[in-house]
Amino acid sequence: MENDWQPETRAIRGQMDKTAYGEHSAPLFLTSSFTFGGAEEMAATFRGETGQIIYSRYNNPNVDELIEKACALEGTAAGFATASGMAAVFASVAALLQQGDHIIATRALFGSTHQLLTSVFPKWGITFSYVEPDDPDSWAAALQPNSRMFLTETPSNPGLKLVDLAAAGEFCQTNGLLFVVDNCFATPCLQRPADYGADLITHSATKWMDGQGRVLGGLLLGSAEVLERVTFFCRHTGPAMAPFNAWIISKSLETLHVRMEAHCRSALALAAWLQGQAGVAAVHYPFLPSHPQYALAQRQMKAGGGLVSFELAGGLTAAQRLIDSALLCTRSSNLGDTRTILTHPATTTHAKLSPEERAAVGISDGLVRMSVGLEALADIQADLLRGL
Ligand SMILES: *Cc1c(COP(=O)(O)O)cnc(C)c1O
């Protein structure tokens, strides 16, 4: 792949070597294993001398192509692709930490990541402390002698608070912490955590990267050194992405830039419009001047992202009425689709949190999360008006 091309060009033009047929679009390699011409070639491959592919739990042409494109977009040297985003988040901690280590994590993480920290990793003696995403000055108070990792997501779900990536990079550098960012919500089109010193970037490729709600996928991206440890862990524990899913997501990355531009354009327009609607008490969107971290958003992100969350003055009843009135927007917990999706976090994705925990991450009963799709803006507005 030409290294001097722009990331979006490399995401379009990056492709595995052509086969003898000279196909224009990459074929799908549905094969679990690969063959060798002779015993010595096979032995040399197992010694790591030929770079030939051995087995699809390790790698596969479709998976390798996806990783190369994702690295071009994120500006990282190496990667590993997993069957889902959660497999990537799990591996980021399991591969790099050990018993007795401590994680500093920003509050308001993706729900299953919260479950990993609270219910899974403690089984192996890995503990954590939550810090406030929007208050970097408070993070140092959470440091312990065994703190090894800073784990964060920005913008947060569903409150859309931002974490200052430059401040986080400095905090990790000063305190010798591994800097791990789940960049699923922003995508590398809007921000590149590696530019701020992130050691490891995880993705749920299920969301904006596929962008069409079809397959699950996850990515771990970072320096060659960090990925060597991640790859060792993943090769031998087996969360590998299927070639079919890699083929789908690799094609999707060819349009990620134009899709994100369109998602962000509609999201900003809807956020501004919602602010003027009766019954809407608050709108959260990083590129609205009323967002408390608007200046940071302008500095750190190229656009505000495809998610908008808003609070209805009428609380639970009003939120459920809005969601029930929708004829175009879909009721689903997913996000990052061509189709606009409405979710009621308090009773679904975040229902397992106590009311106090929900309050701490800004999830009121009247909060609605909207993943803005690619439908005509006027049609989305008309659909929302039905329930407002
Ligand atoms: C969806 C999501 C995940 C988990 O990804 P899956 O592909 O569903 O396993 C992790 N982090 C964030 C921010 C997500 O939105």
Short mmCIF file of C-alpha atoms and ligand atoms in Angstrom, two decimals:
data_model
loop_
_atom_site.label_atom_id
_atom_site.label_comp_id
_atom_site.label_asym_id
_atom_site.label_seq_id
_atom_site.Cartn_x
_atom_site.Cartn_y
_atom_site.Cartn_z
CA MET A 1 0.00 0.00 0.00
CA GLU A 2 1.30 3.46 -0.89
CA ASN A 3 2.31 5.02 2.41
CA ASP A 4 2.14 8.63 1.22
CA TRP A 5 -1.55 8.44 0.34
CA GLN A 6 -4.13 10.02 2.66
CA PRO A 7 -5.74 7.61 5.16
CA GLU A 8 -9.08 7.60 3.29
CA THR A 9 -7.34 6.74 0.02
CA ARG A 10 -5.49 3.91 1.74
CA ALA A 11 -8.79 2.66 3.19
CA ILE A 12 -10.17 2.48 -0.35
CA ARG A 13 -7.11 1.28 -2.24
CA GLY A 14 -5.58 -1.01 0.36
CA GLN A 15 -6.06 -4.54 -0.91
CA MET A 16 -4.52 -7.97 -0.54
CA ASP A 17 -2.40 -9.28 -3.44
CA LYS A 18 -4.53 -10.13 -6.46
CA THR A 19 -5.01 -13.79 -7.37
CA ALA A 20 -4.32 -15.15 -10.89
CA TYR A 21 -7.80 -13.92 -11.96
CA GLY A 22 -6.93 -10.24 -11.52
CA GLU A 23 -10.14 -9.47 -9.62
CA HIS A 24 -10.86 -5.77 -8.94
CA SER A 25 -12.60 -6.30 -5.59
CA ALA A 26 -11.03 -8.55 -2.96
CA PRO A 27 -12.29 -12.16 -2.92
CA LEU A 28 -13.39 -13.96 0.22
CA PHE A 29 -11.01 -16.55 1.68
CA LEU A 30 -13.30 -18.92 3.56
CA THR A 31 -10.64 -21.39 4.60
CA SER A 32 -9.56 -22.42 8.06
CA SER A 33 -6.02 -23.41 7.06
CA PHE A 34 -3.41 -22.90 4.34
CA THR A 35 -1.14 -25.41 2.59
CA PHE A 36 2.57 -25.69 1.89
CA GLY A 37 4.61 -26.87 -1.06
CA GLY A 38 7.00 -28.98 1.00
CA ALA A 39 8.14 -30.02 4.45
CA GLU A 40 10.97 -27.48 4.56
CA GLU A 41 8.68 -24.59 3.48
CA MET A 42 6.24 -25.60 6.21
CA ALA A 43 9.01 -25.84 8.80
CA ALA A 44 10.37 -22.42 7.79
CA THR A 45 6.88 -20.92 8.05
CA PHE A 46 6.48 -22.29 11.56
CA ARG A 47 9.88 -20.79 12.44
CA GLY A 48 8.39 -17.45 11.34
CA GLU A 49 10.71 -17.08 8.34
CA THR A 50 8.33 -16.93 5.34
CA GLY A 51 5.37 -14.77 6.39
CA GLN A 52 3.04 -17.37 4.85
CA ILE A 53 -0.38 -17.77 6.42
CA ILE A 54 -0.84 -20.91 8.53
CA TYR A 55 -4.28 -20.94 10.09
CA SER A 56 -7.23 -18.52 10.31
CA ARG A 57 -7.17 -18.32 14.11
CA TYR A 58 -3.79 -16.59 13.61
CA ASN A 59 -4.51 -14.63 10.47
CA ASN A 60 -6.25 -14.75 7.10
CA PRO A 61 -5.95 -12.63 3.93
CA ASN A 62 -9.31 -10.92 4.49
CA VAL A 63 -8.56 -10.23 8.14
CA ASP A 64 -5.06 -8.95 7.30
CA GLU A 65 -6.49 -6.61 4.68
CA LEU A 66 -8.96 -5.16 7.19
CA ILE A 67 -6.22 -4.67 9.79
CA GLU A 68 -3.98 -2.90 7.28
CA LYS A 69 -6.77 -0.48 6.34
CA ALA A 70 -7.71 0.13 9.98
CA CYS A 71 -4.05 0.83 10.82
CA ALA A 72 -3.87 3.33 7.95
CA LEU A 73 -6.95 5.12 9.32
CA GLU A 74 -5.82 5.14 12.98
CA GLY A 75 -2.14 5.84 12.23
CA THR A 76 -0.94 2.71 14.05
CA ALA A 77 1.72 0.15 13.16
CA ALA A 78 -0.06 -3.10 13.95
CA GLY A 79 -3.41 -4.69 14.79
CA PHE A 80 -5.46 -7.76 15.57
CA ALA A 81 -9.11 -8.31 14.60
CA THR A 82 -11.57 -10.01 16.93
CA ALA A 83 -15.04 -11.51 16.61
CA SER A 84 -16.69 -8.61 18.45
CA GLY A 85 -15.88 -5.30 20.07
CA MET A 86 -16.13 -6.84 23.53
CA ALA A 87 -13.56 -9.49 22.63
CA ALA A 88 -11.22 -6.60 21.77
CA VAL A 89 -11.94 -4.75 25.03
CA PHE A 90 -11.48 -7.97 27.04
CA ALA A 91 -8.20 -8.74 25.26
CA SER A 92 -6.87 -5.21 25.79
CA VAL A 93 -6.91 -5.79 29.56
CA ALA A 94 -6.32 -9.56 29.68
CA ALA A 95 -3.28 -9.41 27.39
CA LEU A 96 -1.55 -6.49 29.06
CA LEU A 97 -2.35 -6.71 32.78
CA GLN A 98 -1.86 -9.32 35.46
CA GLN A 99 -3.11 -10.26 38.89
CA GLY A 100 -2.79 -7.36 41.33
CA ASP A 101 -2.85 -4.62 38.68
CA HIS A 102 -5.18 -1.63 38.94
CA ILE A 103 -7.03 0.24 36.18
CA ILE A 104 -8.08 3.87 36.22
CA ALA A 105 -11.18 4.16 34.03
CA THR A 106 -13.37 7.08 33.11
CA ARG A 107 -16.93 6.65 34.36
CA ALA A 108 -19.67 6.15 31.76
CA LEU A 109 -18.07 3.34 29.81
CA PHE A 110 -19.95 1.04 27.43
CA GLY A 111 -22.24 -1.21 29.51
CA SER A 112 -20.40 -4.50 28.93
CA THR A 113 -17.04 -2.83 29.63
CA HIS A 114 -18.50 -1.75 32.99
CA GLN A 115 -19.50 -5.41 33.58
CA LEU A 116 -15.95 -6.59 32.78
CA LEU A 117 -14.49 -4.16 35.31
CA THR A 118 -17.02 -4.85 38.05
CA SER A 119 -17.76 -8.59 37.63
CA VAL A 120 -15.13 -10.33 35.46
CA PHE A 121 -11.64 -8.92 36.05
CA PRO A 122 -11.95 -8.96 39.86
CA LYS A 123 -12.01 -12.78 39.56
CA TRP A 124 -8.35 -12.51 38.52
CA GLY A 125 -7.43 -9.84 41.01
CA ILE A 126 -7.51 -6.90 38.59
CA THR A 127 -9.20 -3.93 40.22
CA PHE A 128 -10.31 -0.51 39.02
CA SER A 129 -11.32 2.99 40.09
CA TYR A 130 -13.66 5.29 38.18
CA VAL A 131 -12.74 8.91 37.57
CA GLU A 132 -14.78 11.73 36.04
CA PRO A 133 -14.25 11.93 32.26
CA ASP A 134 -14.52 15.72 32.13
CA ASP A 135 -12.28 16.52 35.13
CA PRO A 136 -8.63 15.57 34.40
CA ASP A 137 -7.43 17.39 37.52
CA SER A 138 -9.23 14.81 39.66
CA TRP A 139 -7.62 11.74 38.04
CA ALA A 140 -4.40 11.75 40.09
CA ALA A 141 -6.39 11.13 43.28
CA ALA A 142 -7.25 7.65 41.94
CA LEU A 143 -3.60 6.61 41.43
CA GLN A 144 -2.40 3.59 43.40
CA PRO A 145 1.09 2.08 43.48
CA ASN A 146 -0.24 -0.79 41.31
CA SER A 147 -2.05 1.40 38.72
CA ARG A 148 -1.01 0.19 35.26
CA MET A 149 -3.68 1.30 32.80
CA PHE A 150 -5.91 4.27 31.95
CA LEU A 151 -9.01 3.04 30.12
CA THR A 152 -11.29 5.52 28.41
CA GLU A 153 -13.95 6.23 25.78
CA THR A 154 -14.73 9.59 24.23
CA PRO A 155 -17.42 10.75 23.58
CA SER A 156 -19.08 8.79 26.38
CA ASN A 157 -22.22 6.73 26.04
CA PRO A 158 -24.95 8.00 26.20
CA GLY A 159 -24.13 11.36 27.86
CA LEU A 160 -21.62 12.40 25.15
CA LYS A 161 -19.15 13.87 27.63
CA LEU A 162 -15.62 14.20 26.27
CA VAL A 163 -12.29 13.09 27.66
CA ASP A 164 -9.43 15.46 26.88
CA LEU A 165 -7.11 13.10 24.98
CA ALA A 166 -4.10 15.41 25.26
CA ALA A 167 -4.56 15.61 29.05
CA ALA A 168 -5.04 11.84 29.21
CA GLY A 169 -1.87 11.23 27.19
CA GLU A 170 0.10 13.48 29.53
CA PHE A 171 -1.40 11.82 32.62
CA CYS A 172 -0.41 8.37 31.32
CA GLN A 173 3.07 9.51 30.33
CA THR A 174 3.71 11.10 33.74
CA ASN A 175 2.46 8.10 35.68
CA GLY A 176 3.70 5.25 33.50
CA LEU A 177 0.21 4.03 32.61
CA LEU A 178 -0.80 2.15 29.49
CA PHE A 179 -3.16 4.48 27.61
CA VAL A 180 -6.10 2.52 26.14
CA VAL A 181 -8.91 4.21 24.18
CA ASP A 182 -12.15 2.68 22.88
CA ASN A 183 -12.52 4.84 19.76
CA CYS A 184 -15.77 3.26 18.57
CA PHE A 185 -18.00 6.33 18.91
CA ALA A 186 -15.73 8.82 17.15
CA THR A 187 -14.02 6.53 14.59
CA PRO A 188 -10.57 7.51 13.23
CA CYS A 189 -12.32 9.89 10.82
CA LEU A 190 -13.06 12.25 13.71
CA GLN A 191 -10.14 11.69 16.10
CA ARG A 192 -6.99 9.58 16.23
CA PRO A 193 -5.98 8.65 19.80
CA ALA A 194 -2.53 7.52 18.59
CA ASP A 195 -1.76 11.19 17.88
CA TYR A 196 -2.09 11.74 21.66
CA GLY A 197 0.12 8.83 22.61
CA ALA A 198 -2.49 6.07 23.02
CA ASP A 199 -0.76 2.69 23.37
CA LEU A 200 -3.77 0.69 22.30
CA ILE A 201 -6.99 1.61 20.50
CA THR A 202 -10.00 -0.69 20.52
CA HIS A 203 -13.03 -0.67 18.26
CA SER A 204 -16.38 -2.25 18.00
CA ALA A 205 -16.29 -2.49 14.19
CA THR A 206 -19.93 -3.56 14.53
CA LYS A 207 -20.94 0.09 14.76
CA TRP A 208 -19.90 2.91 12.40
CA MET A 209 -17.15 0.89 10.74
CA ASP A 210 -19.54 -1.67 9.28
CA GLY A 211 -22.13 1.07 9.40
CA GLN A 212 -24.95 -1.05 8.07
CA GLY A 213 -25.86 -3.20 11.06
CA ARG A 214 -24.79 -6.50 9.49
CA VAL A 215 -21.87 -8.17 11.28
CA LEU A 216 -20.04 -8.07 14.59
CA GLY A 217 -16.35 -7.27 14.73
CA GLY A 218 -13.65 -5.81 16.94
CA LEU A 219 -10.19 -4.33 16.43
CA LEU A 220 -7.10 -3.81 18.57
CA LEU A 221 -4.66 -1.31 17.07
CA GLY A 222 -1.38 0.08 18.36
CA SER A 223 2.39 -0.06 18.29
CA ALA A 224 4.22 -3.20 17.10
CA GLU A 225 5.48 -3.79 20.63
CA VAL A 226 2.06 -3.66 22.33
CA LEU A 227 0.45 -5.66 19.52
CA GLU A 228 3.02 -8.41 19.90
CA ARG A 229 1.65 -9.07 23.40
CA VAL A 230 -1.97 -8.67 22.29
CA THR A 231 -1.43 -10.97 19.30
CA PHE A 232 0.18 -13.68 21.43
CA PHE A 233 -2.81 -13.58 23.80
CA CYS A 234 -5.41 -13.60 21.00
CA ARG A 235 -3.76 -16.29 18.87
CA HIS A 236 -3.80 -18.70 21.78
CA THR A 237 -7.17 -17.82 23.30
CA GLY A 238 -9.03 -17.75 19.97
CA PRO A 239 -11.27 -14.66 19.62
CA ALA A 240 -10.32 -14.32 15.91
CA MET A 241 -12.62 -12.49 13.49
CA ALA A 242 -14.23 -14.67 10.82
CA PRO A 243 -13.00 -14.01 7.24
CA PHE A 244 -16.55 -13.24 6.07
CA ASN A 245 -16.96 -10.50 8.68
CA ALA A 246 -13.53 -9.10 7.78
CA TRP A 247 -14.50 -9.03 4.09
CA ILE A 248 -17.71 -7.11 4.90
CA ILE A 249 -16.03 -4.60 7.23
CA SER A 250 -13.05 -4.10 4.91
CA LYS A 251 -15.42 -3.06 2.11
CA SER A 252 -17.27 -0.82 4.58
CA LEU A 253 -14.08 1.06 5.46
CA GLU A 254 -13.93 2.25 1.84
CA THR A 255 -16.95 4.50 2.54
CA LEU A 256 -16.36 5.31 6.23
CA HIS A 257 -15.22 8.90 5.56
CA VAL A 258 -18.19 9.89 3.43
CA ARG A 259 -20.65 8.11 5.69
CA MET A 260 -19.28 9.79 8.83
CA GLU A 261 -19.44 13.20 7.14
CA ALA A 262 -23.11 12.64 6.33
CA HIS A 263 -23.96 11.17 9.78
CA CYS A 264 -22.27 14.12 11.51
CA ARG A 265 -23.93 16.72 9.26
CA SER A 266 -27.41 15.35 10.01
CA ALA A 267 -26.63 14.85 13.71
CA LEU A 268 -25.56 18.48 14.13
CA ALA A 269 -28.62 19.73 12.24
CA LEU A 270 -30.95 17.56 14.35
CA ALA A 271 -29.26 18.57 17.61
CA ALA A 272 -29.68 22.28 16.80
CA TRP A 273 -33.27 21.73 15.69
CA LEU A 274 -34.17 19.71 18.80
CA GLN A 275 -32.98 22.57 21.02
CA GLY A 276 -35.82 24.68 19.66
CA GLN A 277 -38.57 22.09 20.14
CA ALA A 278 -41.17 22.38 22.91
CA GLY A 279 -40.84 19.63 25.52
CA VAL A 280 -37.10 19.14 24.96
CA ALA A 281 -35.33 20.10 28.20
CA ALA A 282 -31.71 19.56 27.06
CA VAL A 283 -29.73 18.38 24.04
CA HIS A 284 -26.27 16.82 24.33
CA TYR A 285 -24.02 17.00 21.27
CA PRO A 286 -20.30 17.83 21.27
CA PHE A 287 -20.50 20.33 18.39
CA LEU A 288 -23.38 22.36 19.88
CA PRO A 289 -22.00 25.62 21.36
CA SER A 290 -24.09 24.84 24.49
CA HIS A 291 -22.04 21.67 25.17
CA PRO A 292 -19.90 22.37 28.27
CA GLN A 293 -16.82 21.03 26.44
CA TYR A 294 -17.52 22.69 23.09
CA ALA A 295 -14.01 24.21 22.92
CA LEU A 296 -12.40 20.82 23.56
CA ALA A 297 -14.68 19.19 20.99
CA GLN A 298 -13.57 21.73 18.36
CA ARG A 299 -9.93 21.11 19.23
CA GLN A 300 -10.04 17.34 19.42
CA MET A 301 -12.69 16.20 16.94
CA LYS A 302 -13.21 16.95 13.24
CA ALA A 303 -16.99 16.73 13.71
CA GLY A 304 -19.38 15.92 16.54
CA GLY A 305 -20.18 12.28 15.69
CA GLY A 306 -23.37 10.48 14.78
CA LEU A 307 -24.99 10.28 18.22
CA VAL A 308 -27.27 12.86 19.78
CA SER A 309 -28.86 12.47 23.18
CA PHE A 310 -31.66 14.63 24.49
CA GLU A 311 -33.82 14.91 27.59
CA LEU A 312 -37.55 15.32 27.52
CA ALA A 313 -39.16 17.56 30.12
CA GLY A 314 -41.94 15.00 30.56
CA GLY A 315 -39.52 12.31 31.86
CA LEU A 316 -40.15 8.59 31.35
CA THR A 317 -43.66 8.96 29.90
CA ALA A 318 -42.58 11.52 27.31
CA ALA A 319 -39.48 9.50 26.33
CA GLN A 320 -41.48 6.32 25.86
CA ARG A 321 -44.19 8.17 23.92
CA LEU A 322 -41.57 9.61 21.55
CA ILE A 323 -40.02 6.19 20.99
CA ASP A 324 -43.41 4.51 20.53
CA SER A 325 -44.61 7.15 18.04
CA ALA A 326 -41.75 6.57 15.63
CA LEU A 327 -42.69 5.08 12.27
CA LEU A 328 -39.33 5.61 10.55
CA CYS A 329 -36.77 5.50 13.38
CA THR A 330 -36.12 2.04 14.73
CA ARG A 331 -36.37 0.89 18.35
CA SER A 332 -33.08 -0.95 18.84
CA SER A 333 -30.06 -0.89 21.13
CA ASN A 334 -27.55 -0.83 18.28
CA LEU A 335 -25.91 2.30 16.92
CA GLY A 336 -23.84 3.33 13.92
CA ASP A 337 -26.27 2.22 11.24
CA THR A 338 -27.56 3.81 8.01
CA ARG A 339 -30.92 3.71 9.81
CA THR A 340 -31.77 6.14 12.61
CA ILE A 341 -32.16 4.30 15.93
CA LEU A 342 -33.82 5.44 19.15
CA THR A 343 -32.88 3.93 22.52
CA HIS A 344 -34.14 4.63 26.04
CA PRO A 345 -30.96 4.00 28.09
CA ALA A 346 -32.59 4.14 31.57
CA THR A 347 -34.83 1.12 30.89
CA THR A 348 -32.62 -0.84 28.46
CA THR A 349 -28.84 -0.53 28.01
CA HIS A 350 -28.36 0.99 31.47
CA ALA A 351 -31.27 -0.62 33.34
CA LYS A 352 -28.86 -2.78 35.39
CA LEU A 353 -27.29 0.31 36.97
CA SER A 354 -28.81 1.56 40.21
CA PRO A 355 -30.69 4.89 40.02
CA GLU A 356 -27.69 6.51 41.79
CA GLU A 357 -25.22 5.04 39.27
CA ARG A 358 -27.42 6.26 36.42
CA ALA A 359 -27.59 9.73 37.94
CA ALA A 360 -23.79 9.77 38.25
CA VAL A 361 -23.42 9.25 34.49
CA GLY A 362 -26.23 11.65 33.59
CA ILE A 363 -28.90 9.16 32.51
CA SER A 364 -32.27 10.60 33.49
CA ASP A 365 -35.60 8.83 32.86
CA GLY A 366 -36.34 11.38 30.13
CA LEU A 367 -33.10 10.75 28.20
CA VAL A 368 -33.32 9.43 24.63
CA ARG A 369 -30.25 8.37 22.65
CA MET A 370 -30.45 8.78 18.91
CA SER A 371 -28.01 7.19 16.48
CA VAL A 372 -28.50 9.38 13.43
CA GLY A 373 -28.78 7.49 10.15
CA LEU A 374 -28.49 8.51 6.54
CA GLU A 375 -32.20 9.01 5.78
CA ALA A 376 -33.33 12.45 4.52
CA LEU A 377 -33.17 14.93 7.39
CA ALA A 378 -36.76 16.10 6.83
CA ASP A 379 -38.07 12.55 7.22
CA ILE A 380 -36.25 12.06 10.54
CA GLN A 381 -37.56 15.42 11.78
CA ALA A 382 -41.14 14.58 10.79
CA ASP A 383 -40.84 11.24 12.58
CA LEU A 384 -39.57 12.84 15.80
CA LEU A 385 -42.29 15.51 15.65
CA ARG A 386 -44.93 12.78 15.80
CA GLY A 387 -43.85 12.00 19.35
CA LEU A 388 -42.74 15.40 20.65
C1 LIG B 1 -20.89 -1.72 20.97
C2 LIG B 1 -19.72 -1.23 21.72
C3 LIG B 1 -18.78 -2.12 22.24
C4 LIG B 1 -18.94 -3.61 22.12
O1 LIG B 1 -18.89 -4.03 20.80
P1 LIG B 1 -19.58 -5.37 20.26
O2 LIG B 1 -19.13 -5.42 18.84
O3 LIG B 1 -21.06 -5.21 20.43
O4 LIG B 1 -19.05 -6.49 21.08
C5 LIG B 1 -17.71 -1.60 22.92
N1 LIG B 1 -17.54 -0.26 23.09
C6 LIG B 1 -18.43 0.63 22.60
C7 LIG B 1 -18.18 2.08 22.82
C8 LIG B 1 -19.54 0.19 21.90
O5 LIG B 1 -20.42 1.07 21.43
#
